[in-house]
Amino acid sequence: RRSSDLLVRTRCACVLEAIFGATMAATGFRWLRAVARQPAMASLGTRSQAAVGLLSPSGARGASGTSKDMLPGPYPKTPEERAAAAKKYNMRVEDYEPYPDDGMGYGDYPKLPDKSQHERDPFYSWDHPDLRRNWGEPMHWQFDMYIRNRVDTSPTPVPWNTMSKQLFGFIAFMLFMFWVGEQFPSYQPVAPKQYPYNNLYLERGGDPNKAPEEVKNYET
């Protein structure tokens, strides 16, 4: 069984190597054909620019890159431009609002509400449950700040002004009570210390030939 598994793996590796080699050969052929199309009497600078351009295959981009359609465009100044920008970001025109054109480079990117993902319904069937967002939905400009392990903007059960009044009111009351305690100290009554053997009569130098006096620590 191990021999058969090894044979299958070897065949798969050979197939992948052949596919990779054919792909690289086709790519090299396209580059050579493009070089051959360059004018024979081109200058050295033109050839250098052509060679640099051929090093980047046309029609391909990195998986981590962003397409041109996803990048912010110029700030919309007319209703037609606003409608086009809203359509670009899959939003309704009445819901679309760009950032102010203050030179910060936001362009036509929509200004979304500053709400964290905690406020979104956790029981809704999101396309991306971890981020609680759907496919094609525009992302907040500060998206990384409002994910679920960052800022939480969910409304609290009690308003902030009410909580602040309760907190500072409690602190003020406790400070007042500390001041009252300093001005009018009050202590619990303390009885004298009780010791065994007639209040340590012999240990305290009493005469062993005399009977010790009776010690009363309390009265009945």
Short mmCIF file of C-alpha atoms in Angstrom, two decimals:
data_model
loop_
_atom_site.label_atom_id
_atom_site.label_comp_id
_atom_site.label_asym_id
_atom_site.label_seq_id
_atom_site.Cartn_x
_atom_site.Cartn_y
_atom_site.Cartn_z
CA ARG A 1 0.00 0.00 0.00
CA ARG A 2 2.87 2.37 0.80
CA SER A 3 4.40 1.67 -2.59
CA SER A 4 1.14 2.54 -4.37
CA ASP A 5 0.81 5.81 -2.41
CA LEU A 6 4.37 6.73 -3.28
CA LEU A 7 3.72 5.99 -6.94
CA VAL A 8 0.61 8.20 -6.98
CA ARG A 9 2.48 11.06 -5.34
CA THR A 10 5.34 10.74 -7.82
CA ARG A 11 2.96 10.88 -10.77
CA CYS A 12 1.19 13.94 -9.37
CA ALA A 13 4.51 15.71 -8.90
CA CYS A 14 5.50 14.93 -12.48
CA VAL A 15 2.20 16.27 -13.82
CA LEU A 16 2.50 19.49 -11.83
CA GLU A 17 6.09 19.96 -12.98
CA ALA A 18 5.06 19.50 -16.59
CA ILE A 19 2.23 22.02 -16.25
CA PHE A 20 4.52 24.54 -14.59
CA GLY A 21 7.16 24.08 -17.26
CA ALA A 22 4.65 24.53 -20.07
CA THR A 23 3.30 27.69 -18.44
CA MET A 24 6.76 29.19 -18.06
CA ALA A 25 7.63 28.27 -21.64
CA ALA A 26 4.49 29.93 -22.96
CA THR A 27 5.19 33.05 -20.91
CA GLY A 28 8.77 33.22 -22.18
CA PHE A 29 7.58 32.80 -25.75
CA ARG A 30 5.20 35.74 -25.38
CA TRP A 31 7.98 37.89 -23.97
CA LEU A 32 10.33 36.98 -26.81
CA ARG A 33 7.66 37.69 -29.40
CA ALA A 34 7.02 41.09 -27.82
CA VAL A 35 10.75 41.85 -27.92
CA ALA A 36 10.90 40.86 -31.57
CA ARG A 37 8.14 43.32 -32.35
CA GLN A 38 10.22 46.24 -31.04
CA PRO A 39 11.65 48.47 -33.79
CA ALA A 40 15.06 47.36 -34.92
CA MET A 41 16.47 50.89 -34.75
CA ALA A 42 15.00 51.71 -31.32
CA SER A 43 17.21 53.62 -28.95
CA LEU A 44 18.74 52.10 -25.86
CA GLY A 45 16.38 54.00 -23.55
CA THR A 46 13.31 52.71 -25.36
CA ARG A 47 14.58 49.14 -25.20
CA SER A 48 15.24 49.47 -21.48
CA GLN A 49 11.70 50.71 -20.88
CA ALA A 50 10.30 47.90 -23.01
CA ALA A 51 12.30 45.31 -21.08
CA VAL A 52 11.07 46.65 -17.76
CA GLY A 53 7.49 46.57 -19.01
CA LEU A 54 7.86 42.97 -20.19
CA LEU A 55 8.94 41.84 -16.73
CA SER A 56 5.37 42.48 -15.53
CA PRO A 57 3.01 40.11 -17.41
CA SER A 58 -0.06 41.89 -18.69
CA GLY A 59 -3.47 40.89 -17.34
CA ALA A 60 -2.15 39.65 -13.97
CA ARG A 61 -1.91 41.31 -10.57
CA GLY A 62 -1.07 40.29 -7.05
CA ALA A 63 -3.81 38.69 -4.98
CA SER A 64 -3.20 41.28 -2.27
CA GLY A 65 -3.63 44.21 -4.65
CA THR A 66 -6.71 46.38 -5.10
CA SER A 67 -8.47 46.83 -8.41
CA LYS A 68 -8.89 50.29 -9.87
CA ASP A 69 -12.67 50.12 -9.44
CA MET A 70 -12.29 49.64 -5.68
CA LEU A 71 -10.05 52.66 -5.14
CA PRO A 72 -11.57 56.04 -4.18
CA GLY A 73 -12.19 58.33 -7.12
CA PRO A 74 -12.40 62.12 -7.30
CA TYR A 75 -14.76 63.92 -4.96
CA PRO A 76 -18.28 63.98 -6.51
CA LYS A 77 -19.42 67.54 -7.23
CA THR A 78 -22.56 66.96 -9.30
CA PRO A 79 -25.67 64.84 -8.63
CA GLU A 80 -24.67 62.57 -11.51
CA GLU A 81 -21.25 61.99 -9.97
CA ARG A 82 -22.83 61.26 -6.58
CA ALA A 83 -25.20 58.74 -8.17
CA ALA A 84 -22.30 57.06 -9.97
CA ALA A 85 -20.26 56.90 -6.76
CA ALA A 86 -23.22 55.45 -4.84
CA LYS A 87 -23.63 52.75 -7.48
CA LYS A 88 -19.91 52.06 -7.36
CA TYR A 89 -20.08 51.30 -3.63
CA ASN A 90 -23.41 49.37 -3.82
CA MET A 91 -25.31 52.06 -1.92
CA ARG A 92 -28.49 54.02 -2.46
CA VAL A 93 -28.13 57.64 -3.44
CA GLU A 94 -30.04 58.83 -0.35
CA ASP A 95 -27.72 56.77 1.90
CA TYR A 96 -24.50 57.87 0.20
CA GLU A 97 -22.49 60.66 1.82
CA PRO A 98 -18.83 61.24 0.97
CA TYR A 99 -16.21 62.56 3.33
CA PRO A 100 -15.67 66.34 3.30
CA ASP A 101 -13.34 67.50 0.55
CA ASP A 102 -10.74 68.82 2.98
CA GLY A 103 -7.64 67.54 1.23
CA MET A 104 -7.27 64.36 3.30
CA GLY A 105 -7.55 62.17 0.22
CA TYR A 106 -10.85 60.41 0.93
CA GLY A 107 -12.20 61.24 -2.52
CA ASP A 108 -15.62 59.73 -3.19
CA TYR A 109 -15.32 57.08 -0.47
CA PRO A 110 -18.57 56.91 1.56
CA LYS A 111 -18.65 58.22 5.11
CA LEU A 112 -20.20 55.33 7.01
CA PRO A 113 -21.57 55.59 10.58
CA ASP A 114 -19.00 55.21 13.34
CA LYS A 115 -20.53 52.01 14.72
CA SER A 116 -18.69 48.88 15.74
CA GLN A 117 -19.55 45.37 14.66
CA HIS A 118 -20.85 44.67 18.15
CA GLU A 119 -24.00 46.61 17.27
CA ARG A 120 -24.85 44.29 14.39
CA ASP A 121 -27.27 41.41 14.84
CA PRO A 122 -25.25 38.30 15.81
CA PHE A 123 -28.11 35.99 14.76
CA TYR A 124 -28.34 37.32 11.20
CA SER A 125 -27.01 35.06 8.44
CA TRP A 126 -24.03 37.19 7.40
CA ASP A 127 -21.90 36.26 4.42
CA HIS A 128 -18.89 36.78 6.69
CA PRO A 129 -20.12 35.92 10.22
CA ASP A 130 -16.81 36.71 11.91
CA LEU A 131 -16.82 40.29 10.62
CA ARG A 132 -20.65 40.54 10.47
CA ARG A 133 -20.72 41.92 6.95
CA ASN A 134 -22.13 40.85 3.59
CA TRP A 135 -20.45 40.45 0.24
CA GLY A 136 -20.09 43.72 -1.66
CA GLU A 137 -20.85 45.83 1.40
CA PRO A 138 -18.62 48.92 1.71
CA MET A 139 -16.17 48.89 4.59
CA HIS A 140 -15.61 51.70 7.03
CA TRP A 141 -12.53 53.80 6.38
CA GLN A 142 -11.33 52.89 9.90
CA PHE A 143 -12.55 49.31 9.59
CA ASP A 144 -9.81 47.82 11.74
CA MET A 145 -10.82 50.06 14.66
CA TYR A 146 -14.45 48.88 14.76
CA ILE A 147 -13.99 45.10 14.59
CA ARG A 148 -15.28 43.03 17.49
CA ASN A 149 -12.00 42.90 19.43
CA ARG A 150 -11.51 46.67 19.30
CA VAL A 151 -13.84 49.59 20.07
CA ASP A 152 -17.38 48.75 21.16
CA THR A 153 -19.89 51.51 20.43
CA SER A 154 -22.95 49.56 21.57
CA PRO A 155 -25.44 51.64 23.57
CA THR A 156 -25.29 51.05 27.31
CA PRO A 157 -28.41 50.18 29.39
CA VAL A 158 -27.93 53.43 31.36
CA PRO A 159 -26.95 56.70 29.63
CA TRP A 160 -23.42 57.96 30.23
CA ASN A 161 -24.59 61.19 31.87
CA THR A 162 -26.68 59.23 34.38
CA MET A 163 -23.79 56.90 35.19
CA SER A 164 -21.45 59.86 35.63
CA LYS A 165 -23.86 61.57 38.03
CA GLN A 166 -24.19 58.39 40.08
CA LEU A 167 -20.44 57.83 40.24
CA PHE A 168 -19.44 61.36 41.20
CA GLY A 169 -22.40 61.64 43.59
CA PHE A 170 -21.26 58.48 45.42
CA ILE A 171 -17.67 59.78 45.61
CA ALA A 172 -18.85 63.13 46.99
CA PHE A 173 -21.05 61.42 49.62
CA MET A 174 -18.18 59.17 50.77
CA LEU A 175 -15.82 62.15 51.07
CA PHE A 176 -18.39 63.97 53.17
CA MET A 177 -18.80 60.94 55.47
CA PHE A 178 -15.01 60.69 55.90
CA TRP A 179 -14.95 64.35 56.94
CA VAL A 180 -17.76 63.77 59.45
CA GLY A 181 -15.85 60.83 60.92
CA GLU A 182 -12.75 62.97 61.36
CA GLN A 183 -14.68 65.74 63.05
CA PHE A 184 -16.72 63.48 65.38
CA PRO A 185 -14.64 60.39 66.14
CA SER A 186 -16.47 57.50 67.77
CA TYR A 187 -14.93 54.33 69.16
CA GLN A 188 -16.39 51.14 70.57
CA PRO A 189 -15.89 50.64 74.38
CA VAL A 190 -13.02 48.29 75.17
CA ALA A 191 -12.83 46.18 78.36
CA PRO A 192 -9.51 45.60 80.16
CA LYS A 193 -7.45 42.63 79.05
CA GLN A 194 -8.27 39.44 80.91
CA TYR A 195 -5.51 37.05 82.02
CA PRO A 196 -5.78 33.63 83.66
CA TYR A 197 -4.47 32.55 87.08
CA ASN A 198 -5.90 35.52 88.95
CA ASN A 199 -4.66 38.01 86.46
CA LEU A 200 -1.16 36.40 86.47
CA TYR A 201 -0.70 37.05 90.17
CA LEU A 202 2.49 35.07 90.63
CA GLU A 203 3.94 36.00 87.25
CA ARG A 204 3.61 39.67 88.14
CA GLY A 205 5.54 39.27 91.41
CA GLY A 206 2.76 38.41 93.82
CA ASP A 207 3.52 36.81 97.23
CA PRO A 208 2.88 33.07 96.96
CA ASN A 209 2.22 32.87 100.72
CA LYS A 210 -0.72 35.22 100.47
CA ALA A 211 -4.00 34.59 98.81
CA PRO A 212 -4.47 36.79 95.73
CA GLU A 213 -7.27 39.30 95.58
CA GLU A 214 -10.27 38.34 93.55
CA VAL A 215 -10.29 39.98 90.13
CA LYS A 216 -13.62 40.96 88.65
CA ASN A 217 -13.60 41.68 84.95
CA TYR A 218 -17.31 42.26 84.80
CA GLU A 219 -20.25 42.70 87.11
CA THR A 220 -23.34 40.53 87.09
#
